[in-house]
């Protein structure tokens, strides 16, 4: 149920690994495959996964190709038993580390950076008496974004990189502990939210309870602001800030900084809806539903070529003509990447009879790559690369276009330090010289 609740974070592959803390040390049962949670798992498959400790994952690939071998959790046998591991984020020094490890005999089975982490943990475990100590030592070697869940035969460990790029939280139900990227999954399984894992913190859960190590915590943090803008579900809270509230704020700010006379405010489903509500509340203009989304067309269906990307917008979204006909429409989306979606929907809303279409975006223009776990195409393919807002508007064909200002972004995380590298080109950690990212799949 937890994986179902996190399905929005990755739709390519998924998996579960379980073990029994009272059972033999090397015995881990696992199953993973390409596809959505309900495609990969059925009651018979789940029935076989017996245990009292486990880790699951849904994958959205940035580094490493989208294939079965690269699905997670990774399960690794080594002298001290078996490790299961799930990783969210992207490492900056995986290529160097992989090379170093390969020259000393490591054989890798996947092409994902996560395997480097698992390998380092296994190796470090030979030098220190505990698996949490091995996780800490591995963390000293890896650079980049990672939220980790590590299952050892007797313990469950959660770790968050010192910048806290990706979220990770702790929940509890009766005597059971949960670790999850988002709080919405805790709600789904009926667990109570305990707290967020802090950036740099390692928590260890055993049958005796939970322990924490904060020796790698640092003052300098950089939460991914795109989690609040697009990635996370609005019913999740990250580091004390509700994603819903954050998007309402973004809409309100947009209404103040980019006002325009109009009859209706609409959101581009799903990610633009909450910000549209915020805009409408602030501007005192009615909020409406202009699009019906077909929730049954998965991303897998959508072909990667530009041409089918264009038609896929029509497959996914249809306009409610009676809502926009004869109206001046303000349309809110969370981001423009290549511009394909905006271009198509502006045209669709006009064809449905809108007299004016004003586009407002609840994030700043995407001008740069992300090296920390968001799949963004190379600079040249970004519509905002080397274009002014007016020039972008000429391409998408709206009556006006307004973006959230970079200076206002911190308000979306209640003033907490953030990474906004994709909007500024300035990163909290030096980006790698070689581009190690995958390809954008929208
Ligand atoms: P585009 O059509 O390329 O401009 O994509 C814009 C749409 O993609 C917006 O509606 C966003 O909600 C969505 N989006 C933004 N970033 C990503 C991402 N990294 N992966 C998938 N979808 C995204």
Short mmCIF file of C-alpha atoms and ligand atoms in Angstrom, two decimals:
data_model
loop_
_atom_site.label_atom_id
_atom_site.label_comp_id
_atom_site.label_asym_id
_atom_site.label_seq_id
_atom_site.Cartn_x
_atom_site.Cartn_y
_atom_site.Cartn_z
CA UNK A 1 0.00 0.00 0.00
CA UNK A 2 2.94 2.26 0.70
CA UNK A 3 4.25 1.74 -2.82
CA UNK A 4 0.82 2.50 -4.29
CA UNK A 5 0.88 5.80 -2.42
CA UNK A 6 4.31 6.62 -3.88
CA UNK A 7 3.53 5.55 -7.45
CA UNK A 8 3.63 9.18 -8.66
CA UNK A 9 7.36 9.23 -7.84
CA UNK A 10 8.20 6.56 -10.41
CA UNK A 11 6.32 4.45 -12.90
CA UNK A 12 9.02 2.46 -14.67
CA UNK A 13 9.68 -0.43 -12.36
CA UNK A 14 9.09 -1.44 -8.78
CA UNK A 15 10.05 -4.07 -6.27
CA UNK A 16 9.89 -5.35 -2.73
CA UNK A 17 12.45 -7.27 -0.64
CA UNK A 18 11.54 -8.78 2.72
CA UNK A 19 13.25 -10.78 5.39
CA UNK A 20 12.66 -12.12 8.88
CA UNK A 21 14.74 -10.65 11.69
CA UNK A 22 14.34 -13.92 13.60
CA UNK A 23 15.14 -16.06 10.56
CA UNK A 24 18.41 -17.13 8.89
CA UNK A 25 20.68 -14.18 8.09
CA UNK A 26 21.05 -14.68 4.39
CA UNK A 27 17.40 -15.25 3.56
CA UNK A 28 15.80 -12.39 1.68
CA UNK A 29 12.76 -12.84 -0.50
CA UNK A 30 12.37 -10.31 -3.26
CA UNK A 31 10.48 -9.61 -6.42
CA UNK A 32 10.87 -6.78 -8.92
CA UNK A 33 9.95 -6.06 -12.49
CA UNK A 34 9.17 -3.35 -15.01
CA UNK A 35 5.78 -1.71 -14.64
CA UNK A 36 3.40 -0.12 -12.17
CA UNK A 37 2.86 -1.55 -8.69
CA UNK A 38 -0.48 -3.11 -9.69
CA UNK A 39 1.07 -4.62 -12.82
CA UNK A 40 4.06 -6.14 -11.07
CA UNK A 41 2.39 -7.39 -7.88
CA UNK A 42 -0.67 -9.54 -7.44
CA UNK A 43 -1.93 -11.32 -4.31
CA UNK A 44 -0.07 -14.55 -5.19
CA UNK A 45 3.27 -12.76 -5.59
CA UNK A 46 2.77 -10.86 -2.33
CA UNK A 47 1.72 -13.99 -0.48
CA UNK A 48 5.19 -15.41 -0.97
CA UNK A 49 6.95 -12.36 0.46
CA UNK A 50 6.89 -13.34 4.11
CA UNK A 51 8.83 -11.49 6.76
CA UNK A 52 8.72 -8.80 9.41
CA UNK A 53 11.12 -6.32 7.82
CA UNK A 54 11.13 -5.09 4.25
CA UNK A 55 11.97 -2.44 1.72
CA UNK A 56 10.18 -1.38 -1.45
CA UNK A 57 10.84 1.00 -4.31
CA UNK A 58 9.21 2.59 -7.33
CA UNK A 59 11.64 3.76 -9.99
CA UNK A 60 11.88 6.83 -12.16
CA UNK A 61 15.24 6.74 -13.87
CA UNK A 62 17.72 9.53 -14.18
CA UNK A 63 21.05 7.71 -14.11
CA UNK A 64 21.13 4.21 -15.62
CA UNK A 65 18.77 2.88 -18.25
CA UNK A 66 15.21 1.84 -17.65
CA UNK A 67 15.55 -1.93 -17.47
CA UNK A 68 14.72 -4.88 -15.24
CA UNK A 69 18.28 -5.27 -13.90
CA UNK A 70 18.20 -1.66 -12.79
CA UNK A 71 14.98 -2.05 -10.81
CA UNK A 72 15.18 -1.69 -7.05
CA UNK A 73 15.47 -2.67 -4.22
CA UNK A 74 18.93 -4.00 -4.82
CA UNK A 75 19.61 -7.24 -3.01
CA UNK A 76 23.22 -8.04 -2.27
CA UNK A 77 24.82 -11.05 -0.62
CA UNK A 78 28.06 -10.52 1.23
CA UNK A 79 30.00 -12.16 4.05
CA UNK A 80 27.89 -10.63 6.83
CA UNK A 81 24.56 -11.64 5.35
CA UNK A 82 22.23 -9.98 2.89
CA UNK A 83 21.55 -6.32 2.25
CA UNK A 84 18.45 -4.90 0.60
CA UNK A 85 18.61 -1.28 -0.44
CA UNK A 86 16.40 1.40 -2.00
CA UNK A 87 17.81 4.72 -3.17
CA UNK A 88 16.18 7.96 -4.24
CA UNK A 89 18.37 10.65 -5.76
CA UNK A 90 21.41 10.88 -7.95
CA UNK A 91 25.11 10.73 -7.10
CA UNK A 92 27.69 13.08 -8.57
CA UNK A 93 30.74 10.87 -8.13
CA UNK A 94 29.27 7.47 -9.03
CA UNK A 95 31.36 7.15 -12.19
CA UNK A 96 34.66 7.69 -10.35
CA UNK A 97 33.65 5.45 -7.45
CA UNK A 98 32.54 2.68 -9.78
CA UNK A 99 35.85 2.82 -11.59
CA UNK A 100 37.81 2.77 -8.36
CA UNK A 101 35.81 -0.19 -7.04
CA UNK A 102 36.05 -2.06 -10.35
CA UNK A 103 39.84 -1.80 -10.31
CA UNK A 104 39.85 -3.48 -6.91
CA UNK A 105 37.73 -6.37 -8.04
CA UNK A 106 34.12 -5.22 -7.84
CA UNK A 107 31.74 -6.67 -10.38
CA UNK A 108 28.60 -4.67 -10.98
CA UNK A 109 25.33 -6.18 -12.08
CA UNK A 110 23.50 -2.99 -12.88
CA UNK A 111 24.30 0.40 -14.39
CA UNK A 112 22.75 2.45 -11.60
CA UNK A 113 24.64 4.65 -9.19
CA UNK A 114 22.73 3.02 -6.32
CA UNK A 115 24.73 -0.18 -6.71
CA UNK A 116 27.89 1.78 -5.94
CA UNK A 117 26.35 2.78 -2.61
CA UNK A 118 25.30 -0.79 -1.81
CA UNK A 119 28.75 -2.04 -2.71
CA UNK A 120 30.45 0.58 -0.53
CA UNK A 121 28.22 -0.29 2.42
CA UNK A 122 29.04 -3.99 2.04
CA UNK A 123 32.74 -3.24 1.83
CA UNK A 124 32.75 -0.80 4.75
CA UNK A 125 30.90 -3.35 6.85
CA UNK A 126 34.07 -5.46 6.84
CA UNK A 127 35.91 -2.62 8.63
CA UNK A 128 33.31 -1.62 11.23
CA UNK A 129 31.20 -3.63 13.67
CA UNK A 130 27.74 -2.40 12.63
CA UNK A 131 25.85 -1.89 9.41
CA UNK A 132 24.87 1.65 10.45
CA UNK A 133 28.58 2.38 10.87
CA UNK A 134 29.12 1.06 7.35
CA UNK A 135 26.34 3.32 6.01
CA UNK A 136 28.00 6.32 7.70
CA UNK A 137 31.38 5.44 6.21
CA UNK A 138 29.85 4.97 2.76
CA UNK A 139 28.16 8.36 3.13
CA UNK A 140 31.57 9.96 3.63
CA UNK A 141 32.59 8.71 0.18
CA UNK A 142 29.49 9.45 -1.89
CA UNK A 143 28.58 12.92 -3.10
CA UNK A 144 25.17 14.00 -4.28
CA UNK A 145 21.54 13.40 -3.52
CA UNK A 146 20.39 10.32 -1.69
CA UNK A 147 17.68 9.17 0.60
CA UNK A 148 18.40 5.55 1.45
CA UNK A 149 16.64 2.67 3.06
CA UNK A 150 18.93 -0.22 3.91
CA UNK A 151 17.64 -3.53 5.17
CA UNK A 152 20.17 -5.73 6.93
CA UNK A 153 19.18 -9.12 8.36
CA UNK A 154 18.31 -7.57 11.74
CA UNK A 155 17.95 -3.83 11.16
CA UNK A 156 16.29 -1.24 9.00
CA UNK A 157 18.34 1.88 8.36
CA UNK A 158 17.29 5.22 6.90
CA UNK A 159 19.79 7.82 5.73
CA UNK A 160 19.48 11.21 4.13
CA UNK A 161 22.34 13.04 2.44
CA UNK A 162 23.77 16.03 4.35
CA UNK A 163 22.08 18.53 2.01
CA UNK A 164 18.72 16.82 2.38
CA UNK A 165 17.95 17.04 -1.34
CA UNK A 166 15.37 14.26 -1.23
CA UNK A 167 12.81 13.77 1.52
CA UNK A 168 12.60 10.90 4.01
CA UNK A 169 10.30 10.55 6.98
CA UNK A 170 9.60 8.20 9.86
CA UNK A 171 6.22 6.77 10.83
CA UNK A 172 4.96 4.37 13.46
CA UNK A 173 1.99 2.07 13.83
CA UNK A 174 1.76 0.09 17.07
CA UNK A 175 5.17 -1.55 17.34
CA UNK A 176 6.10 -1.17 13.68
CA UNK A 177 8.27 1.58 12.24
CA UNK A 178 8.06 2.91 8.69
CA UNK A 179 10.45 4.92 6.56
CA UNK A 180 9.05 6.66 3.50
CA UNK A 181 9.88 9.34 0.96
CA UNK A 182 6.54 10.97 1.62
CA UNK A 183 4.09 11.21 4.48
CA UNK A 184 1.16 10.34 2.19
CA UNK A 185 2.34 6.72 2.28
CA UNK A 186 2.25 6.73 6.09
CA UNK A 187 -1.38 7.85 5.95
CA UNK A 188 -2.18 5.06 3.50
CA UNK A 189 -0.83 2.34 5.78
CA UNK A 190 -2.39 3.89 8.88
CA UNK A 191 0.92 4.88 10.44
CA UNK A 192 1.40 8.01 12.47
CA UNK A 193 3.97 10.55 11.33
CA UNK A 194 6.82 10.62 13.85
CA UNK A 195 9.26 13.09 12.23
CA UNK A 196 11.43 13.71 9.18
CA UNK A 197 14.88 12.17 9.00
CA UNK A 198 17.15 15.22 9.16
CA UNK A 199 19.59 16.02 6.36
CA UNK A 200 22.76 14.04 7.14
CA UNK A 201 21.05 11.86 9.75
CA UNK A 202 21.19 8.07 9.93
CA UNK A 203 18.42 6.31 11.83
CA UNK A 204 18.60 2.66 12.83
CA UNK A 205 15.49 0.67 13.64
CA UNK A 206 15.79 -2.62 15.51
CA UNK A 207 13.42 -4.66 17.63
CA UNK A 208 14.52 -2.45 20.55
CA UNK A 209 13.40 0.78 18.90
CA UNK A 210 14.99 3.62 16.96
CA UNK A 211 18.45 5.20 17.29
CA UNK A 212 19.88 8.22 15.53
CA UNK A 213 23.32 9.37 14.45
CA UNK A 214 23.68 13.01 13.47
CA UNK A 215 27.45 13.16 13.10
CA UNK A 216 27.18 14.01 9.39
CA UNK A 217 24.53 16.72 9.82
CA UNK A 218 25.72 20.12 8.61
CA UNK A 219 24.40 23.68 8.66
CA UNK A 220 24.38 23.91 4.91
CA UNK A 221 21.23 22.21 3.56
CA UNK A 222 19.57 22.31 0.12
CA UNK A 223 16.18 20.69 -0.19
CA UNK A 224 14.98 20.13 -3.73
CA UNK A 225 12.40 22.84 -4.32
CA UNK A 226 10.95 20.85 -7.21
CA UNK A 227 9.61 18.35 -4.66
CA UNK A 228 7.22 21.07 -3.47
CA UNK A 229 6.50 22.37 -6.96
CA UNK A 230 5.90 19.13 -8.85
CA UNK A 231 7.17 15.85 -7.47
CA UNK A 232 5.49 15.23 -4.16
CA UNK A 233 1.82 14.62 -3.62
CA UNK A 234 -0.10 17.60 -2.24
CA UNK A 235 -1.20 15.56 0.79
CA UNK A 236 2.42 15.08 1.88
CA UNK A 237 4.43 17.23 4.26
CA UNK A 238 8.16 17.62 3.73
CA UNK A 239 10.32 18.96 6.55
CA UNK A 240 7.37 20.53 8.26
CA UNK A 241 5.97 22.25 5.19
CA UNK A 242 2.80 20.93 3.56
CA UNK A 243 3.10 20.49 -0.20
CA UNK A 244 -0.49 21.71 -0.60
CA UNK A 245 0.21 24.86 1.37
CA UNK A 246 3.39 25.40 -0.61
CA UNK A 247 1.51 25.25 -3.93
CA UNK A 248 -1.29 27.51 -2.63
CA UNK A 249 1.46 30.01 -1.69
CA UNK A 250 2.99 29.75 -5.15
CA UNK A 251 -0.41 30.55 -6.70
CA UNK A 252 -0.98 33.46 -4.34
CA UNK A 253 2.46 34.91 -5.11
CA UNK A 254 1.80 34.60 -8.85
CA UNK A 255 -1.52 36.43 -8.46
CA UNK A 256 0.30 39.28 -6.75
CA UNK A 257 3.27 39.48 -9.09
CA UNK A 258 1.47 38.71 -12.36
CA UNK A 259 -2.12 39.92 -12.07
CA UNK A 260 -4.43 40.08 -15.09
CA UNK A 261 -8.14 40.71 -15.58
CA UNK A 262 -9.91 37.44 -16.33
CA UNK A 263 -13.13 35.47 -15.80
CA UNK A 264 -11.78 32.13 -14.62
CA UNK A 265 -8.62 30.50 -13.22
CA UNK A 266 -7.92 26.88 -14.20
CA UNK A 267 -5.11 24.44 -13.43
CA UNK A 268 -3.40 22.04 -15.81
CA UNK A 269 -4.04 18.67 -14.12
CA UNK A 270 -2.79 17.42 -11.78
CA UNK A 271 0.26 19.39 -10.82
CA UNK A 272 -1.14 22.84 -11.69
CA UNK A 273 -4.43 22.52 -9.82
CA UNK A 274 -3.45 23.56 -6.31
CA UNK A 275 -1.46 26.59 -7.46
CA UNK A 276 -4.47 27.59 -9.58
CA UNK A 277 -6.61 27.47 -6.46
CA UNK A 278 -4.13 29.74 -4.67
CA UNK A 279 -4.13 32.16 -7.59
CA UNK A 280 -7.94 32.25 -7.69
CA UNK A 281 -8.23 32.84 -3.92
CA UNK A 282 -5.74 35.68 -4.01
CA UNK A 283 -7.13 37.33 -7.15
CA UNK A 284 -10.79 36.87 -6.22
CA UNK A 285 -11.46 35.28 -9.62
CA UNK A 286 -13.54 32.04 -9.73
CA UNK A 287 -11.62 28.76 -9.88
CA UNK A 288 -12.81 26.29 -12.48
CA UNK A 289 -12.09 22.95 -14.07
CA UNK A 290 -11.21 23.31 -17.73
CA UNK A 291 -9.66 19.91 -18.35
CA UNK A 292 -10.71 16.35 -17.91
CA UNK A 293 -7.72 14.09 -17.51
CA UNK A 294 -7.67 10.50 -18.63
CA UNK A 295 -5.90 8.80 -15.72
CA UNK A 296 -5.60 5.48 -17.49
CA UNK A 297 -2.95 6.40 -20.06
CA UNK A 298 0.33 5.67 -18.37
CA UNK A 299 3.64 7.17 -19.33
CA UNK A 300 4.77 3.88 -20.76
CA UNK A 301 2.28 4.31 -23.56
CA UNK A 302 3.78 7.58 -24.65
CA UNK A 303 6.40 7.29 -27.35
CA UNK A 304 9.54 9.34 -26.93
CA UNK A 305 9.52 11.11 -30.30
CA UNK A 306 8.42 14.73 -30.38
CA UNK A 307 5.52 14.08 -32.74
CA UNK A 308 3.75 11.58 -30.57
CA UNK A 309 4.58 13.69 -27.54
CA UNK A 310 2.39 16.38 -29.07
CA UNK A 311 -0.57 14.14 -29.75
CA UNK A 312 -0.19 12.53 -26.33
CA UNK A 313 -1.36 15.78 -24.73
CA UNK A 314 -4.72 15.30 -26.47
CA UNK A 315 -4.89 11.70 -25.36
CA UNK A 316 -4.31 12.73 -21.76
CA UNK A 317 -6.32 15.95 -21.58
CA UNK A 318 -9.60 17.17 -23.04
CA UNK A 319 -11.11 20.64 -22.66
CA UNK A 320 -14.53 21.25 -21.11
CA UNK A 321 -15.75 23.62 -23.80
CA UNK A 322 -18.68 25.01 -21.81
CA UNK A 323 -16.29 26.18 -19.08
CA UNK A 324 -13.92 28.22 -21.27
CA UNK A 325 -16.14 29.36 -24.16
CA UNK A 326 -16.30 33.15 -24.39
CA UNK A 327 -14.10 33.51 -21.27
CA UNK A 328 -10.82 35.16 -20.45
CA UNK A 329 -8.89 32.25 -18.95
CA UNK A 330 -5.90 32.22 -16.60
CA UNK A 331 -4.23 28.83 -16.89
CA UNK A 332 -1.72 27.61 -14.30
CA UNK A 333 0.85 24.86 -14.75
CA UNK A 334 3.69 23.95 -12.43
CA UNK A 335 6.46 24.14 -15.02
CA UNK A 336 7.34 24.43 -18.66
CA UNK A 337 10.11 22.12 -19.80
CA UNK A 338 10.20 21.78 -23.58
CA UNK A 339 7.04 23.78 -24.03
CA UNK A 340 5.13 21.03 -25.79
CA UNK A 341 2.34 20.78 -23.19
CA UNK A 342 1.78 24.53 -22.91
CA UNK A 343 1.80 25.03 -26.65
CA UNK A 344 -0.84 22.31 -27.19
CA UNK A 345 -3.14 23.25 -24.34
CA UNK A 346 -3.12 26.97 -25.11
CA UNK A 347 -4.24 26.02 -28.61
CA UNK A 348 -6.86 23.57 -27.31
CA UNK A 349 -8.36 26.18 -24.95
CA UNK A 350 -8.50 28.74 -27.76
CA UNK A 351 -10.15 26.25 -30.09
CA UNK A 352 -12.73 25.63 -27.36
CA UNK A 353 -13.71 29.29 -27.57
CA UNK A 354 -11.69 31.12 -24.90
CA UNK A 355 -11.31 34.80 -25.80
CA UNK A 356 -7.99 35.18 -23.96
CA UNK A 357 -5.53 32.67 -22.51
CA UNK A 358 -3.05 33.85 -19.90
CA UNK A 359 -0.45 31.33 -18.83
CA UNK A 360 1.04 31.45 -15.32
CA UNK A 361 3.72 29.06 -14.14
CA UNK A 362 4.21 28.25 -10.45
CA UNK A 363 8.00 27.92 -10.84
CA UNK A 364 10.71 30.01 -12.53
CA UNK A 365 11.93 29.22 -16.07
CA UNK A 366 13.88 25.95 -16.26
CA UNK A 367 17.25 26.99 -17.57
CA UNK A 368 19.65 24.33 -16.38
CA UNK A 369 20.20 20.63 -15.81
CA UNK A 370 19.48 18.81 -12.57
CA UNK A 371 22.21 16.46 -11.30
CA UNK A 372 20.36 15.42 -8.17
CA UNK A 373 17.50 13.25 -9.32
CA UNK A 374 15.07 15.19 -11.48
CA UNK A 375 14.99 14.18 -15.10
CA UNK A 376 15.34 17.35 -17.13
CA UNK A 377 16.52 17.33 -20.74
CA UNK A 378 19.76 18.95 -21.81
CA UNK A 379 19.85 22.74 -21.90
CA UNK A 380 19.35 23.01 -25.65
CA UNK A 381 15.96 21.33 -25.36
CA UNK A 382 14.67 23.61 -22.63
CA UNK A 383 12.35 26.24 -24.04
CA UNK A 384 13.68 28.83 -21.58
CA UNK A 385 17.28 28.29 -22.67
CA UNK A 386 18.45 31.50 -24.35
CA UNK A 387 14.91 32.87 -24.59
CA UNK A 388 13.27 35.78 -22.79
CA UNK A 389 9.80 35.30 -21.27
CA UNK A 390 8.32 37.24 -24.23
CA UNK A 391 10.08 34.91 -26.67
CA UNK A 392 8.79 31.86 -24.81
CA UNK A 393 5.31 33.32 -24.93
CA UNK A 394 5.64 33.75 -28.70
CA UNK A 395 6.34 30.02 -28.96
CA UNK A 396 3.47 28.85 -26.75
CA UNK A 397 1.08 31.42 -28.22
CA UNK A 398 -0.62 32.69 -25.04
CA UNK A 399 -1.87 36.26 -24.55
CA UNK A 400 0.53 36.66 -21.66
CA UNK A 401 2.97 34.54 -19.69
CA UNK A 402 4.22 34.95 -16.12
CA UNK A 403 6.61 32.81 -14.08
CA UNK A 404 7.23 32.68 -10.36
CA UNK A 405 10.30 34.75 -9.53
CA UNK A 406 13.45 32.98 -8.30
CA UNK A 407 13.58 35.36 -5.31
CA UNK A 408 10.22 34.08 -4.10
CA UNK A 409 11.08 30.36 -4.24
CA UNK A 410 12.20 30.10 -0.62
CA UNK A 411 8.68 31.02 0.47
CA UNK A 412 7.56 27.64 -0.87
CA UNK A 413 9.72 25.83 1.70
CA UNK A 414 8.88 28.16 4.58
CA UNK A 415 12.27 29.81 4.39
CA UNK A 416 14.29 26.57 4.64
CA UNK A 417 17.43 26.37 2.53
CA UNK A 418 16.74 24.95 -0.94
CA UNK A 419 18.45 23.77 -4.10
CA UNK A 420 17.16 25.69 -7.08
CA UNK A 421 19.94 24.77 -9.50
CA UNK A 422 17.57 23.97 -12.37
CA UNK A 423 16.25 27.54 -12.20
CA UNK A 424 19.55 29.35 -11.63
CA UNK A 425 22.39 27.11 -12.86
CA UNK A 426 23.99 27.47 -9.40
CA UNK A 427 24.27 24.23 -7.45
CA UNK A 428 25.04 23.51 -3.81
CA UNK A 429 27.64 20.96 -4.96
CA UNK A 430 29.91 21.33 -7.95
CA UNK A 431 28.30 19.52 -10.93
CA UNK A 432 30.29 16.73 -12.58
CA UNK A 433 32.30 17.55 -15.70
CA UNK A 434 30.84 14.65 -17.58
CA UNK A 435 27.06 14.54 -17.94
CA UNK A 436 26.00 11.38 -16.16
CA UNK A 437 22.27 11.88 -16.39
CA UNK A 438 19.69 9.92 -18.30
CA UNK A 439 17.17 11.19 -20.82
CA UNK A 440 14.00 13.13 -20.04
CA UNK A 441 10.93 11.00 -20.57
CA UNK A 442 7.90 13.29 -20.53
P1 LIG B 1 6.87 20.13 -21.50
O1 LIG B 1 5.69 19.72 -22.29
O2 LIG B 1 8.12 19.43 -21.94
O3 LIG B 1 7.04 21.62 -21.39
O4 LIG B 1 6.61 19.58 -20.02
C1 LIG B 1 5.87 20.33 -19.10
C2 LIG B 1 5.04 19.44 -18.23
O5 LIG B 1 5.85 18.38 -17.73
C3 LIG B 1 4.47 20.15 -17.02
O6 LIG B 1 3.06 20.00 -17.10
C4 LIG B 1 5.03 19.45 -15.81
O7 LIG B 1 3.99 19.11 -14.91
C5 LIG B 1 5.69 18.20 -16.33
N1 LIG B 1 7.05 17.99 -15.81
C6 LIG B 1 7.90 18.89 -15.35
N2 LIG B 1 9.09 18.34 -15.01
C7 LIG B 1 8.99 17.04 -15.26
C8 LIG B 1 9.88 15.92 -15.12
N3 LIG B 1 11.11 16.07 -14.66
N4 LIG B 1 9.43 14.70 -15.48
C9 LIG B 1 8.19 14.55 -15.98
N5 LIG B 1 7.32 15.55 -16.12
C10 LIG B 1 7.69 16.79 -15.79
#
